[in-house]
Amino acid sequence: MPELVVTALLAPSRLSLKLLRAFMWSLVFSAALVAAAIYGCIAFTHVLCRPRRGCCGRPRRTPPACLSDPVLGEHCFLTLQSSGLRLHYVSAGRGKGPLMLFLHGFPENWFSWRYQLREFQSRFHVVAVDLRGYGSSDAPRDVDYYTIDLLMADIQDVILGLGYSKCIIVAHDWGAILAWNFSIYYPSLVERMVMVSGAPMSVYQDYAIRHIGQFFRSNYVFLFQLPWLPEKLLSMSDFQILKTTLTHHKRGIPRLSPNELEAFLYDFSQPSGLTGPLNYYRNIFRNVPLEPQELATPTLLLWGEKDIYLEQGLVGAISSRFVPGRLEAHILPDVGHWIPQSHPEEMHQYMWAFLQDLLE
């Protein structure tokens, strides 16, 4: 068929897609402006209630002692083959079993896996990374350095750079989003997955379109589409919005000590410490709409019944995409979003049972 005829036949579809994208972005930025107004009021209220803290975040000059706890493992750096960037990671148990790779979420870093590093280093080589843009890892400022494709290449480079051909991935929140995608495009590198409080992007997209309540739970995603303003609002009154997120008595991490809180705030308080993490969100709508994808990697999925950011219905939506028999899903009663830190004992019990056959 002549090229001109093909182009003419495809023109209506291409135009429809462009119009759909334009409409989507108009909605996204409208929602971003509304979210900015709401979070702006919250941030300024914190400033008024705590005037001595001022409008800026206080840079931390010394990392808290818990970040250098030798029980958690050795601090190392790996230069990635694809990008040349250096990623920081904490490693323990090398030579004791398969690679167990931990991928954190936002607003966290490698330290969010402290309980799991202690628990599993006796039978696995446990590695918790600071993802690109976080902590001591390299943090390019441009948003184009944080696409899903580049972030998945980082995971591939870590696995291969550590000398392994496959691994067990344990991931939470944004780490889970990356891990779901990684298991689809690099299935040979993933033996098992433990996914906590995070859905595949295509599942989240389809579910949120049909359940408007999920959009309200994820309102911060729209704020983060804007340049520079989210960094400013999150840092006001010495990062009070982040402090509230992590320590709230109902929605935060139970029993999080001041020292442990500082383990997260230390990184975000450094120059441009929030820009890299927020750039993950600024790329989240880049590939919308997404096609449904079948999930086949053997996976343990843990979800909190009282997760305020993600609805329980997403568990059923995830299950519907799985090859039968490959998913083991559990909704933990009276548990929120931060399962690896709030309920590590329950998480560990499920993990040991799920991985037992690999150790026999």
GROMACS .gro file of C-alpha atoms in nm:
model
  360
    1MET     CA    1   0.000   0.000   0.000
    2PRO     CA    2   0.144   0.341  -0.094
    3GLU     CA    3   0.289   0.533   0.197
    4LEU     CA    4   0.067   0.833   0.128
    5VAL     CA    5  -0.248   0.619   0.157
    6VAL     CA    6  -0.126   0.465   0.486
    7THR     CA    7  -0.053   0.810   0.626
    8ALA     CA    8  -0.400   0.930   0.525
    9LEU     CA    9  -0.568   0.630   0.688
   10LEU     CA   10  -0.377   0.676   1.012
   11ALA     CA   11  -0.430   1.052   1.032
   12PRO     CA   12  -0.767   1.038   1.216
   13SER     CA   13  -0.626   0.801   1.481
   14ARG     CA   14  -0.319   1.016   1.531
   15LEU     CA   15  -0.531   1.329   1.561
   16SER     CA   16  -0.761   1.160   1.813
   17LEU     CA   17  -0.463   1.056   2.023
   18LYS     CA   18  -0.319   1.408   2.016
   19LEU     CA   19  -0.654   1.555   2.120
   20LEU     CA   20  -0.684   1.299   2.400
   21ARG     CA   21  -0.337   1.386   2.529
   22ALA     CA   22  -0.411   1.759   2.511
   23PHE     CA   23  -0.734   1.708   2.704
   24MET     CA   24  -0.556   1.491   2.961
   25TRP     CA   25  -0.282   1.749   3.020
   26SER     CA   26  -0.538   2.027   3.057
   27LEU     CA   27  -0.707   1.823   3.331
   28VAL     CA   28  -0.374   1.738   3.495
   29PHE     CA   29  -0.259   2.098   3.517
   30SER     CA   30  -0.601   2.219   3.631
   31ALA     CA   31  -0.583   1.964   3.911
   32ALA     CA   32  -0.223   2.071   3.980
   33LEU     CA   33  -0.331   2.432   4.034
   34VAL     CA   34  -0.608   2.326   4.273
   35ALA     CA   35  -0.365   2.100   4.463
   36ALA     CA   36  -0.111   2.385   4.478
   37ALA     CA   37  -0.370   2.612   4.637
   38ILE     CA   38  -0.461   2.349   4.897
   39TYR     CA   39  -0.104   2.252   4.984
   40GLY     CA   40  -0.003   2.617   4.981
   41CYS     CA   41  -0.260   2.687   5.251
   42ILE     CA   42  -0.135   2.389   5.452
   43ALA     CA   43   0.228   2.497   5.421
   44PHE     CA   44   0.161   2.858   5.520
   45THR     CA   45  -0.049   2.739   5.814
   46HIS     CA   46   0.252   2.543   5.937
   47VAL     CA   47   0.468   2.855   5.903
   48LEU     CA   48   0.218   3.066   6.099
   49CYS     CA   49   0.192   2.804   6.372
   50ARG     CA   50   0.572   2.767   6.395
   51PRO     CA   51   0.712   3.108   6.300
   52ARG     CA   52   1.059   3.039   6.439
   53ARG     CA   53   1.118   2.773   6.175
   54GLY     CA   54   1.069   3.025   5.895
   55CYS     CA   55   0.976   2.954   5.533
   56CYS     CA   56   1.271   2.733   5.441
   57GLY     CA   57   1.396   2.393   5.539
   58ARG     CA   58   1.695   2.373   5.770
   59PRO     CA   59   1.991   2.199   5.597
   60ARG     CA   60   2.120   1.907   5.803
   61ARG     CA   61   2.499   1.915   5.823
   62THR     CA   62   2.560   1.580   5.988
   63PRO     CA   63   2.379   1.255   5.908
   64PRO     CA   64   2.211   1.082   6.204
   65ALA     CA   65   2.401   0.792   6.359
   66CYS     CA   66   2.140   0.534   6.257
   67LEU     CA   67   2.243   0.575   5.892
   68SER     CA   68   2.583   0.427   5.971
   69ASP     CA   69   2.466   0.136   6.186
   70PRO     CA   70   2.708  -0.147   6.090
   71VAL     CA   71   2.446  -0.413   6.167
   72LEU     CA   72   2.250  -0.302   5.860
   73GLY     CA   73   2.539  -0.365   5.621
   74GLU     CA   74   2.826  -0.208   5.431
   75HIS     CA   75   2.788   0.118   5.238
   76CYS     CA   76   2.900   0.086   4.876
   77PHE     CA   77   2.872   0.261   4.538
   78LEU     CA   78   2.812   0.110   4.195
   79THR     CA   79   2.875   0.286   3.865
   80LEU     CA   80   2.594   0.200   3.625
   81GLN     CA   81   2.694   0.071   3.284
   82SER     CA   82   2.406   0.233   3.092
   83SER     CA   83   2.429   0.587   3.230
   84GLY     CA   84   2.761   0.620   3.413
   85LEU     CA   85   2.574   0.741   3.722
   86ARG     CA   86   2.681   0.620   4.067
   87LEU     CA   87   2.421   0.460   4.293
   88HIS     CA   88   2.466   0.421   4.665
   89TYR     CA   89   2.359   0.095   4.827
   90VAL     CA   90   2.385  -0.092   5.155
   91SER     CA   91   2.483  -0.458   5.133
   92ALA     CA   92   2.494  -0.750   5.379
   93GLY     CA   93   2.508  -1.128   5.361
   94ARG     CA   94   2.705  -1.161   5.037
   95GLY     CA   95   2.766  -1.527   4.961
   96LYS     CA   96   2.487  -1.651   5.190
   97GLY     CA   97   2.218  -1.696   4.924
   98PRO     CA   98   2.033  -1.537   4.632
   99LEU     CA   99   2.031  -1.161   4.574
  100MET     CA  100   1.740  -0.985   4.744
  101LEU     CA  101   1.715  -0.633   4.602
  102PHE     CA  102   1.515  -0.368   4.790
  103LEU     CA  103   1.359  -0.068   4.610
  104HIS     CA  104   1.219   0.211   4.828
  105GLY     CA  105   0.942   0.465   4.776
  106PHE     CA  106   0.882   0.835   4.846
  107PRO     CA  107   0.959   1.011   5.077
  108GLU     CA  108   1.211   0.746   5.183
  109ASN     CA  109   1.553   0.603   5.103
  110TRP     CA  110   1.747   0.279   5.162
  111PHE     CA  111   1.695   0.315   5.539
  112SER     CA  112   1.326   0.229   5.503
  113TRP     CA  113   1.439  -0.135   5.467
  114ARG     CA  114   1.634  -0.147   5.798
  115TYR     CA  115   1.411  -0.418   5.946
  116GLN     CA  116   1.433  -0.638   5.636
  117LEU     CA  117   1.811  -0.594   5.608
  118ARG     CA  118   1.847  -0.732   5.961
  119GLU     CA  119   1.596  -1.012   5.906
  120PHE     CA  120   1.711  -1.163   5.577
  121GLN     CA  121   2.090  -1.114   5.567
  122SER     CA  122   2.142  -1.460   5.723
  123ARG     CA  123   2.002  -1.641   5.416
  124PHE     CA  124   2.022  -1.387   5.132
  125HIS     CA  125   2.258  -1.128   4.991
  126VAL     CA  126   2.045  -0.826   5.083
  127VAL     CA  127   2.100  -0.499   4.895
  128ALA     CA  128   1.901  -0.179   4.958
  129VAL     CA  129   1.970   0.094   4.704
  130ASP     CA  130   1.919   0.467   4.707
  131LEU     CA  131   1.736   0.505   4.378
  132ARG     CA  132   1.854   0.761   4.124
  133GLY     CA  133   1.801   1.110   4.266
  134TYR     CA  134   1.785   0.994   4.628
  135GLY     CA  135   2.030   1.008   4.916
  136SER     CA  136   2.395   0.960   4.824
  137SER     CA  137   2.318   0.838   4.471
  138ASP     CA  138   2.379   1.070   4.177
  139ALA     CA  139   2.088   1.308   4.115
  140PRO     CA  140   2.066   1.471   3.772
  141ARG     CA  141   1.839   1.773   3.791
  142ASP     CA  142   1.670   1.751   3.450
  143VAL     CA  143   1.332   1.578   3.451
  144ASP     CA  144   1.420   1.379   3.137
  145TYR     CA  145   1.669   1.175   3.341
  146TYR     CA  146   1.385   1.017   3.539
  147THR     CA  147   1.180   0.834   3.275
  148ILE     CA  148   1.058   0.483   3.351
  149ASP     CA  149   1.288   0.338   3.083
  150LEU     CA  150   1.598   0.493   3.241
  151LEU     CA  151   1.495   0.389   3.591
  152MET     CA  152   1.440   0.030   3.477
  153ALA     CA  153   1.784   0.034   3.315
  154ASP     CA  154   1.924   0.134   3.655
  155ILE     CA  155   1.773  -0.179   3.812
  156GLN     CA  156   1.914  -0.398   3.536
  157ASP     CA  157   2.259  -0.244   3.581
  158VAL     CA  158   2.248  -0.300   3.958
  159ILE     CA  159   2.160  -0.670   3.925
  160LEU     CA  160   2.422  -0.737   3.658
  161GLY     CA  161   2.679  -0.506   3.818
  162LEU     CA  162   2.657  -0.702   4.143
  163GLY     CA  163   2.737  -1.018   3.950
  164TYR     CA  164   2.394  -1.183   3.938
  165SER     CA  165   2.176  -1.308   3.653
  166LYS     CA  166   1.849  -1.291   3.850
  167CYS     CA  167   1.719  -1.175   4.187
  168ILE     CA  168   1.428  -1.145   4.427
  169ILE     CA  169   1.290  -0.791   4.419
  170VAL     CA  170   1.124  -0.647   4.728
  171ALA     CA  171   0.967  -0.309   4.660
  172HIS     CA  172   0.735  -0.052   4.816
  173ASP     CA  173   0.545   0.249   4.679
  174TRP     CA  174   0.746   0.399   4.388
  175GLY     CA  175   0.988   0.111   4.407
  176ALA     CA  176   0.694  -0.122   4.344
  177ILE     CA  177   0.586   0.078   4.039
  178LEU     CA  178   0.933   0.036   3.892
  179ALA     CA  179   0.951  -0.333   3.988
  180TRP     CA  180   0.618  -0.418   3.823
  181ASN     CA  181   0.739  -0.263   3.499
  182PHE     CA  182   1.079  -0.425   3.531
  183SER     CA  183   0.926  -0.771   3.567
  184ILE     CA  184   0.738  -0.720   3.239
  185TYR     CA  185   1.033  -0.600   3.031
  186TYR     CA  186   1.316  -0.793   3.202
  187PRO     CA  187   1.145  -1.115   3.318
  188SER     CA  188   1.460  -1.328   3.300
  189LEU     CA  189   1.625  -1.113   3.571
  190VAL     CA  190   1.344  -1.155   3.825
  191GLU     CA  191   1.291  -1.484   4.007
  192ARG     CA  192   1.031  -1.369   4.261
  193MET     CA  193   0.879  -1.038   4.370
  194VAL     CA  194   0.744  -0.906   4.697
  195MET     CA  195   0.534  -0.600   4.620
  196VAL     CA  196   0.411  -0.376   4.900
  197SER     CA  197   0.158  -0.094   4.859
  198GLY     CA  198   0.215  -0.028   4.491
  199ALA     CA  199   0.031  -0.106   4.166
  200PRO     CA  200   0.148  -0.141   3.804
  201MET     CA  201   0.106   0.187   3.621
  202SER     CA  202  -0.138   0.046   3.364
  203VAL     CA  203  -0.354  -0.107   3.640
  204TYR     CA  204  -0.351   0.217   3.838
  205GLN     CA  205  -0.446   0.415   3.526
  206ASP     CA  206  -0.747   0.198   3.439
  207TYR     CA  207  -0.862   0.172   3.801
  208ALA     CA  208  -0.838   0.546   3.873
  209ILE     CA  209  -1.042   0.631   3.562
  210ARG     CA  210  -1.325   0.412   3.696
  211HIS     CA  211  -1.291   0.506   4.065
  212ILE     CA  212  -1.275   0.880   4.118
  213GLY     CA  213  -1.194   0.833   4.487
  214GLN     CA  214  -0.847   0.710   4.392
  215PHE     CA  215  -0.775   1.045   4.226
  216PHE     CA  216  -0.854   1.224   4.551
  217ARG     CA  217  -0.628   0.987   4.746
  218SER     CA  218  -0.347   1.069   4.502
  219ASN     CA  219  -0.402   1.446   4.493
  220TYR     CA  220  -0.034   1.515   4.573
  221VAL     CA  221   0.062   1.358   4.236
  222PHE     CA  222  -0.096   1.655   4.060
  223LEU     CA  223   0.087   1.908   4.278
  224PHE     CA  224   0.417   1.741   4.189
  225GLN     CA  225   0.364   1.807   3.817
  226LEU     CA  226   0.452   2.174   3.872
  227PRO     CA  227   0.812   2.302   3.859
  228TRP     CA  228   0.994   2.429   4.177
  229LEU     CA  229   0.675   2.504   4.376
  230PRO     CA  230   0.639   2.154   4.529
  231GLU     CA  231   1.000   2.167   4.650
  232LYS     CA  232   0.928   2.499   4.816
  233LEU     CA  233   0.602   2.390   4.981
  234LEU     CA  234   0.744   2.062   5.111
  235SER     CA  235   1.045   2.236   5.267
  236MET     CA  236   0.852   2.516   5.441
  237SER     CA  237   0.852   2.523   5.821
  238ASP     CA  238   1.149   2.284   5.820
  239PHE     CA  239   0.981   2.014   5.605
  240GLN     CA  240   0.668   2.002   5.818
  241ILE     CA  241   0.453   1.845   5.545
  242LEU     CA  242   0.702   1.558   5.513
  243LYS     CA  243   0.725   1.529   5.891
  244THR     CA  244   0.348   1.503   5.916
  245THR     CA  245   0.337   1.246   5.634
  246LEU     CA  246   0.585   1.021   5.811
  247THR     CA  247   0.486   1.071   6.177
  248HIS     CA  248   0.109   1.132   6.185
  249HIS     CA  249  -0.046   0.918   6.459
  250LYS     CA  250  -0.300   0.761   6.221
  251ARG     CA  251  -0.150   0.794   5.872
  252GLY     CA  252   0.224   0.786   5.941
  253ILE     CA  253   0.481   0.528   6.054
  254PRO     CA  254   0.412   0.411   6.411
  255ARG     CA  255   0.694   0.444   6.662
  256LEU     CA  256   0.922   0.631   6.420
  257SER     CA  257   1.188   0.783   6.644
  258PRO     CA  258   1.320   1.139   6.596
  259ASN     CA  259   1.654   0.992   6.490
  260GLU     CA  260   1.487   0.771   6.228
  261LEU     CA  261   1.285   1.064   6.099
  262GLU     CA  262   1.609   1.257   6.055
  263ALA     CA  263   1.746   0.964   5.850
  264PHE     CA  264   1.493   1.062   5.581
  265LEU     CA  265   1.497   1.439   5.625
  266TYR     CA  266   1.878   1.455   5.611
  267ASP     CA  267   1.882   1.367   5.240
  268PHE     CA  268   1.587   1.589   5.146
  269SER     CA  269   1.741   1.887   5.328
  270GLN     CA  270   2.051   1.886   5.107
  271PRO     CA  271   2.066   2.127   4.807
  272SER     CA  272   1.812   2.010   4.544
  273GLY     CA  273   1.744   1.708   4.763
  274LEU     CA  274   1.375   1.702   4.669
  275THR     CA  275   1.406   1.768   4.295
  276GLY     CA  276   1.522   1.422   4.190
  277PRO     CA  277   1.248   1.236   4.382
  278LEU     CA  278   0.977   1.471   4.256
  279ASN     CA  279   1.098   1.425   3.898
  280TYR     CA  280   0.969   1.067   3.919
  281TYR     CA  281   0.618   1.209   3.948
  282ARG     CA  282   0.678   1.466   3.674
  283ASN     CA  283   0.722   1.180   3.428
  284ILE     CA  284   0.427   0.974   3.544
  285PHE     CA  285   0.184   1.098   3.278
  286ARG     CA  286   0.436   1.088   2.994
  287ASN     CA  287   0.322   0.754   2.850
  288VAL     CA  288  -0.050   0.776   2.924
  289PRO     CA  289  -0.266   0.605   2.797
  290LEU     CA  290  -0.100   0.271   2.871
  291GLU     CA  291  -0.195  -0.065   2.724
  292PRO     CA  292  -0.301  -0.346   2.963
  293GLN     CA  293  -0.015  -0.587   3.034
  294GLU     CA  294  -0.019  -0.944   3.156
  295LEU     CA  295   0.171  -1.017   3.478
  296ALA     CA  296   0.345  -1.353   3.515
  297THR     CA  297   0.631  -1.327   3.769
  298PRO     CA  298   0.556  -1.521   4.092
  299THR     CA  299   0.461  -1.244   4.331
  300LEU     CA  300   0.368  -1.189   4.694
  301LEU     CA  301   0.150  -0.877   4.723
  302LEU     CA  302   0.098  -0.710   5.062
  303TRP     CA  303  -0.155  -0.431   5.106
  304GLY     CA  304  -0.274  -0.229   5.403
  305GLU     CA  305  -0.645  -0.226   5.473
  306LYS     CA  306  -0.619   0.135   5.593
  307ASP     CA  307  -0.381   0.265   5.325
  308ILE     CA  308  -0.492   0.626   5.277
  309TYR     CA  309  -0.312   0.663   4.944
  310LEU     CA  310  -0.428   0.349   4.760
  311GLU     CA  311  -0.772   0.187   4.759
  312GLN     CA  312  -0.817  -0.183   4.838
  313GLY     CA  313  -0.989  -0.232   4.505
  314LEU     CA  314  -0.650  -0.208   4.335
  315VAL     CA  315  -0.564  -0.553   4.474
  316GLY     CA  316  -0.848  -0.710   4.275
  317ALA     CA  317  -0.751  -0.507   3.969
  318ILE     CA  318  -0.393  -0.636   3.997
  319SER     CA  319  -0.514  -0.994   4.042
  320SER     CA  320  -0.720  -0.974   3.722
  321ARG     CA  321  -0.404  -0.910   3.518
  322PHE     CA  322  -0.210  -1.208   3.656
  323VAL     CA  323  -0.149  -1.547   3.501
  324PRO     CA  324  -0.348  -1.784   3.728
  325GLY     CA  325  -0.149  -1.925   4.019
  326ARG     CA  326   0.131  -1.666   4.005
  327LEU     CA  327  -0.002  -1.416   4.263
  328GLU     CA  328  -0.037  -1.453   4.640
  329ALA     CA  329  -0.214  -1.145   4.778
  330HIS     CA  330  -0.284  -1.047   5.139
  331ILE     CA  331  -0.467  -0.743   5.275
  332LEU     CA  332  -0.339  -0.673   5.625
  333PRO     CA  333  -0.618  -0.559   5.861
  334ASP     CA  334  -0.580  -0.227   6.046
  335VAL     CA  335  -0.254  -0.158   5.859
  336GLY     CA  336  -0.165   0.155   5.662
  337HIS     CA  337   0.070   0.238   5.376
  338TRP     CA  338   0.410   0.190   5.542
  339ILE     CA  339   0.407  -0.187   5.595
  340PRO     CA  340   0.787  -0.251   5.581
  341GLN     CA  341   0.837  -0.009   5.870
  342SER     CA  342   0.506  -0.028   6.057
  343HIS     CA  343   0.450  -0.407   6.056
  344PRO     CA  344   0.781  -0.572   5.970
  345GLU     CA  345   0.710  -0.891   6.168
  346GLU     CA  346   0.396  -0.971   5.969
  347MET     CA  347   0.573  -0.888   5.644
  348HIS     CA  348   0.864  -1.115   5.733
  349GLN     CA  349   0.634  -1.408   5.811
  350TYR     CA  350   0.468  -1.384   5.472
  351MET     CA  351   0.805  -1.346   5.298
  352TRP     CA  352   0.970  -1.647   5.465
  353ALA     CA  353   0.674  -1.867   5.370
  354PHE     CA  354   0.669  -1.735   5.013
  355LEU     CA  355   1.044  -1.788   4.964
  356GLN     CA  356   1.085  -2.112   5.159
  357ASP     CA  357   1.116  -2.338   4.851
  358LEU     CA  358   1.410  -2.130   4.722
  359LEU     CA  359   1.605  -2.209   5.039
  360GLU     CA  360   1.548  -2.585   5.049
   0.00000   0.00000   0.00000
